[in-house]
mmCIF file of C-alpha atoms in Angstrom:
data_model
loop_
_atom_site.group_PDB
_atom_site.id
_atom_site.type_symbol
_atom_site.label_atom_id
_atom_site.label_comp_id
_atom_site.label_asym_id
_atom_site.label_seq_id
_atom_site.Cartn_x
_atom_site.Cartn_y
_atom_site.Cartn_z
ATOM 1 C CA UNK G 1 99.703 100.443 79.126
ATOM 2 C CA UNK G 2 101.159 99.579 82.663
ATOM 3 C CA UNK G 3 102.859 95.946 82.284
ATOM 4 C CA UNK G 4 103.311 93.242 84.707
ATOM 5 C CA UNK G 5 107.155 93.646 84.283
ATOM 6 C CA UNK G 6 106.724 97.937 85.382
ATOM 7 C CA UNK G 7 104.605 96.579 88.704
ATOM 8 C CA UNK G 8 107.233 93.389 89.381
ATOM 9 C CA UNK G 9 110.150 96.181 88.932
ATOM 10 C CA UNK G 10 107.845 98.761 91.197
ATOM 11 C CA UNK G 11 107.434 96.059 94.228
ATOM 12 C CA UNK G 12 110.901 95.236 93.698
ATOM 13 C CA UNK G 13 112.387 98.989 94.491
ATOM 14 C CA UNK G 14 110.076 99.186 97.324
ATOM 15 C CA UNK G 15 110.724 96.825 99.020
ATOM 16 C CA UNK G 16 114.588 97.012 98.778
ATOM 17 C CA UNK G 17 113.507 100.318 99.862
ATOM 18 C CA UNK G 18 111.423 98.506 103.235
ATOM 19 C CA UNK G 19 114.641 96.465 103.878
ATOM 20 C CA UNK G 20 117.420 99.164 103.395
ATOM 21 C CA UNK G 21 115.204 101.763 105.935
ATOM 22 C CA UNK G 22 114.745 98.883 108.619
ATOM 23 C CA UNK G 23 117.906 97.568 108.637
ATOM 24 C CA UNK G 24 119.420 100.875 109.087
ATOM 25 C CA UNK G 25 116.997 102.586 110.777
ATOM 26 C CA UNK G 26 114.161 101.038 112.444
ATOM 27 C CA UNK G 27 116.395 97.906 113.981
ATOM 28 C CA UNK G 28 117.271 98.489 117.261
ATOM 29 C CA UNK G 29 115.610 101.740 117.234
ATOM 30 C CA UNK G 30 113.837 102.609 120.926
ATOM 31 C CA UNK G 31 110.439 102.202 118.484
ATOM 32 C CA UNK G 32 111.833 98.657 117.515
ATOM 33 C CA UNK G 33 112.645 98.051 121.171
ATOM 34 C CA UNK G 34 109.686 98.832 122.556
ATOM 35 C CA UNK G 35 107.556 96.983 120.372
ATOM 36 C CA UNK G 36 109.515 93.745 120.953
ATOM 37 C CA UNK G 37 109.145 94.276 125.043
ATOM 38 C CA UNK G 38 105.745 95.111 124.243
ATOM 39 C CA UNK G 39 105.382 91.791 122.253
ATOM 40 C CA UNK G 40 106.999 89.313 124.622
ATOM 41 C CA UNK G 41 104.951 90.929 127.844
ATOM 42 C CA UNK G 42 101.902 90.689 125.913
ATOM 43 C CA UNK G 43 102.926 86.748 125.525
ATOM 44 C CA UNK G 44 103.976 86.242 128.994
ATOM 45 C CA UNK G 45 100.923 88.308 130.407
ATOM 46 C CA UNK G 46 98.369 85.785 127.937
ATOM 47 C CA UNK G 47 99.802 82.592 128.810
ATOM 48 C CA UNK G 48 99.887 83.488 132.609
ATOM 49 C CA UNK G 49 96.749 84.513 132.656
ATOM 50 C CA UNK G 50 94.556 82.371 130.072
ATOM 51 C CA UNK G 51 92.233 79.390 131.528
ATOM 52 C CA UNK G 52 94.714 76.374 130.385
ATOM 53 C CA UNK G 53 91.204 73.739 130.737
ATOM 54 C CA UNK G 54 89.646 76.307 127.883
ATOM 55 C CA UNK G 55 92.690 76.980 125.852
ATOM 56 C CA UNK G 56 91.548 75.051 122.452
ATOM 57 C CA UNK G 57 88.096 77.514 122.599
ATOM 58 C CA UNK G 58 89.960 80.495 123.702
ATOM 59 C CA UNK G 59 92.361 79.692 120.834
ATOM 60 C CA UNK G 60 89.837 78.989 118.272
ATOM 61 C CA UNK G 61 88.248 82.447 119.163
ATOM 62 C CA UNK G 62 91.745 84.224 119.059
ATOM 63 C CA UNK G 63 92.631 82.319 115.558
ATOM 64 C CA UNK G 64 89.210 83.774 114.104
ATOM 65 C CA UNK G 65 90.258 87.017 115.414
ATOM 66 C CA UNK G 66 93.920 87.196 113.835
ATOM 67 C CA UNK G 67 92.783 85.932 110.540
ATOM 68 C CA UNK G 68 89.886 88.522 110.213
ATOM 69 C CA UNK G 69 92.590 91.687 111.141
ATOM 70 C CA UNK G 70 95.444 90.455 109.180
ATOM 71 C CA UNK G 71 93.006 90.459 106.208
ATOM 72 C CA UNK G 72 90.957 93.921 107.255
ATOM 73 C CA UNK G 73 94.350 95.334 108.063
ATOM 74 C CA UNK G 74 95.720 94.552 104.518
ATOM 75 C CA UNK G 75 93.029 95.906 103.107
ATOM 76 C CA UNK G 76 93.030 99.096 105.135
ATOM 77 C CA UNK G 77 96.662 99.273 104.429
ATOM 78 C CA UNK G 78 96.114 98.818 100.431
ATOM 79 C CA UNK G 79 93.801 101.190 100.423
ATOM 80 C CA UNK G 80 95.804 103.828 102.100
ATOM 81 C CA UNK G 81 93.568 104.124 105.589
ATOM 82 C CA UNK G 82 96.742 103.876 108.004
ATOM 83 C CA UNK G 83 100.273 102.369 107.561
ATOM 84 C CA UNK G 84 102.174 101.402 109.581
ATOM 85 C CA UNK G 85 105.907 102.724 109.563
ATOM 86 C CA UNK G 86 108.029 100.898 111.994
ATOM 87 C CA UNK G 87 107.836 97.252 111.899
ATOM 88 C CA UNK G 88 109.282 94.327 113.932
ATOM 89 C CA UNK G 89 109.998 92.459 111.086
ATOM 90 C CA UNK G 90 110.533 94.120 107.224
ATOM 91 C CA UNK G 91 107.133 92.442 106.237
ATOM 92 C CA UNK G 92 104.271 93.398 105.337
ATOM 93 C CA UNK G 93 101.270 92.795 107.138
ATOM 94 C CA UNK G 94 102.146 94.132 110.684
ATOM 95 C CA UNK G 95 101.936 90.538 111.898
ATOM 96 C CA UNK G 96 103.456 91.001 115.089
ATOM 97 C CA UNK G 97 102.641 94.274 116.661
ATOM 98 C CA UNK G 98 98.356 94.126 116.118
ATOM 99 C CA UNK G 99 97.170 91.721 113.516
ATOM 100 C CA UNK G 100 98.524 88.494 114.991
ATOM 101 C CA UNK G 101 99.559 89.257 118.323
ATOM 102 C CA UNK G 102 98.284 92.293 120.655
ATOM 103 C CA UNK G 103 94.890 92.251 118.964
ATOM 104 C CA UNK G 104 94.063 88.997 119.175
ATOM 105 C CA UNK G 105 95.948 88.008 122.633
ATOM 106 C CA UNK G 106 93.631 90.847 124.150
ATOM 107 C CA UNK G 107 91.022 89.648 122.718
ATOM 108 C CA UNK G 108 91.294 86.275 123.980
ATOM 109 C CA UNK G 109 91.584 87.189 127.827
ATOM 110 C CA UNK G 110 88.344 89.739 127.444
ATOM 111 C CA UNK G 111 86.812 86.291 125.840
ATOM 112 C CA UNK G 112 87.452 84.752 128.955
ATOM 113 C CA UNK G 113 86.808 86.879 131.112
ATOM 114 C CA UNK G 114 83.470 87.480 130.029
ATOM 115 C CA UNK G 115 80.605 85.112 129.541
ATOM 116 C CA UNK G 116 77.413 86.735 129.250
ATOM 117 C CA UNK G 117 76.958 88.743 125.979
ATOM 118 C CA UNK G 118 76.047 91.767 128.085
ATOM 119 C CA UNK G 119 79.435 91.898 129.796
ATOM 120 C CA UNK G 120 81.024 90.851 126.198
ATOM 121 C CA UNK G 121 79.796 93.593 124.907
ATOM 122 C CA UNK G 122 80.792 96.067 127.520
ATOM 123 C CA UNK G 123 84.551 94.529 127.738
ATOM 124 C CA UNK G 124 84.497 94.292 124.034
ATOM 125 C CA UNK G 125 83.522 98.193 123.370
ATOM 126 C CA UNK G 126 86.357 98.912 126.453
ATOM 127 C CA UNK G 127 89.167 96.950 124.512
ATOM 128 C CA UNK G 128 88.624 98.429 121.065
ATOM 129 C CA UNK G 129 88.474 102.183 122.597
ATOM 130 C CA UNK G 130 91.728 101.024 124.418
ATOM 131 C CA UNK G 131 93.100 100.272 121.017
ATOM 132 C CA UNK G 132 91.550 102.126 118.689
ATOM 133 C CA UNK G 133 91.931 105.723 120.630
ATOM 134 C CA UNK G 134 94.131 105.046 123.036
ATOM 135 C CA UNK G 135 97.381 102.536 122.317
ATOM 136 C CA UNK G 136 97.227 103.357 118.246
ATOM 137 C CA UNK G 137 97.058 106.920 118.951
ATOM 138 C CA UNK G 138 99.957 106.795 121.540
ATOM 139 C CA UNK G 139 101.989 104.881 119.071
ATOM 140 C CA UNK G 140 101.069 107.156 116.610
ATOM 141 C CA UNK G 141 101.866 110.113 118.529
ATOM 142 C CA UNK G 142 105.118 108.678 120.476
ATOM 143 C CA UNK G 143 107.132 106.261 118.497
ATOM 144 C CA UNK G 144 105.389 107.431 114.835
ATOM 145 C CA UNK G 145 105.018 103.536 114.462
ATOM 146 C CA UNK G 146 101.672 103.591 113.475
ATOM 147 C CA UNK G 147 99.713 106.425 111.284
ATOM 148 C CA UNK G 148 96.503 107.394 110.352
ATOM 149 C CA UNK G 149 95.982 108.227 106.982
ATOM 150 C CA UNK G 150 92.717 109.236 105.953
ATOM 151 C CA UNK G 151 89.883 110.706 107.773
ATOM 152 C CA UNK G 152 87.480 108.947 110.346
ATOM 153 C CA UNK G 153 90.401 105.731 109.882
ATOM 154 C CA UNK G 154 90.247 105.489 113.869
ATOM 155 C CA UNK G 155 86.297 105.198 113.839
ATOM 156 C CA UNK G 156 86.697 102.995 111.083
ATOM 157 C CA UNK G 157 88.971 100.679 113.147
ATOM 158 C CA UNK G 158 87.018 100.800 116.363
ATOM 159 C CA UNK G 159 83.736 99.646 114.586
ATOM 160 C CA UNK G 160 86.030 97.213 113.023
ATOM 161 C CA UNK G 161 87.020 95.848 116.657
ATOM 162 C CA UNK G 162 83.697 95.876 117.244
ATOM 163 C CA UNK G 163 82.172 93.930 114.500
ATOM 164 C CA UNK G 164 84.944 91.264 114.218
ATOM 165 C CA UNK G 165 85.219 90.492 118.284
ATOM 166 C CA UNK G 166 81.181 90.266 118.118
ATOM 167 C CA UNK G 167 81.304 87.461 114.661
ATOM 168 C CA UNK G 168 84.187 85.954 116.534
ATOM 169 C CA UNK G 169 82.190 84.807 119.810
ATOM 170 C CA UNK G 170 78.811 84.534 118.436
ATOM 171 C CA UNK G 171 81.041 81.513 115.810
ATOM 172 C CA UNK G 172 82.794 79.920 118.668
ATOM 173 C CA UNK G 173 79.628 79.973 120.958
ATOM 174 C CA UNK G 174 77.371 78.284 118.145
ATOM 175 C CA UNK G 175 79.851 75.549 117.838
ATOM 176 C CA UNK G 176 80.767 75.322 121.310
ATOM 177 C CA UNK G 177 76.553 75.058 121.459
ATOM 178 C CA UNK G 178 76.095 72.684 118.314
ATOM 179 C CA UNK G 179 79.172 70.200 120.093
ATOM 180 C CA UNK G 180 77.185 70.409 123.337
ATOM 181 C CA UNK G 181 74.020 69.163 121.656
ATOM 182 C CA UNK G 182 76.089 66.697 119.579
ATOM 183 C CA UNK G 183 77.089 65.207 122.965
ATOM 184 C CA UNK G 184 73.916 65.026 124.508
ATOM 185 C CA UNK G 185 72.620 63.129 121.699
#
């Protein structure tokens, strides 16, 4: 019989484990480095560029969009799909470099930039094969941040793009549609 104490003792070793191999290895690393410039030119590039009169719904959209990938990506993760192997911080979920951060940010600006549901769709499909085939599979390949575990994990996570970026708008346009009627009222 496994016991809660074996499990505590387990997590415990791994993630002294997780600490010792960042501290010593992945801080400061070109990998680290890059993913930090990465990070802050991601920020700089969002906040220059997003509509400051529609920030709140453009938040609201990128807040639904964060939450659903730092849950699908600890899933994915638990379940051994991908992992990632080079993290800003020693933490698990990958908050900074996808889940809460490039993902979402991206997200935001095709939001804005697009306001039919035809050109949503189109941007939408462009950004996750940006992601899912191209920037994952350059970090993969490059800086070994990111890995792919098991098979058809990439057409996994582009579907997954897909699906949450589509629930996200179709959410934020049905309240931005039931507020409009509230108004009018």
């Amino acid at each position: 019989m496994i016991t809660d104490k074996q499990i505590l003792n387990k997590a415990e070793d791994l993630n002294g484990l997780i600490e010792a191999q960042w501290i010593n290895q992945i801080f400061l690393s070109p990998a680290w480095i890059f993913q930090v410039v990465f990070i802050l030119l991601t920020y700089i590039l969002f906040f220059y560029l997003v509509d400051k009169k529609r920030i709140t719904e453009i938040l609201l959209y990128g807040s639904l969009v964060a939450v659903a990938f730092v849950v699908y990506d600890s899933v994915g993760e638990q379940f051994n799909y991908w992992a990632t192997l080079k993290d800003v911080l020693p933490i698990n979920v990958n908050f900074f470099l996808g889940d809460a951060t490039l993902v979402p940010l991206y997200a935001m600006l095709v939001y804005q930039y697009t306001f039919s549901w035809k050109r949503y769709l189109i941007w939408i499909v462009v950004w996750g094969g940006i992601l899912a085939f191209g920037y994952y599979n350059l970090v993969l390949k490059y800086l070994k941040v990111f890995v792919y575990i098991k098979k058809f994990s990439v057409a996994i996570d582009f579907s997954l793009f897909l699906i949450v970026g589509i629930i996200a708008r179709w959410i934020v346009v049905s309240l931005l549609k039931l507020e409009k009627r509230r108004k009018v009222s």
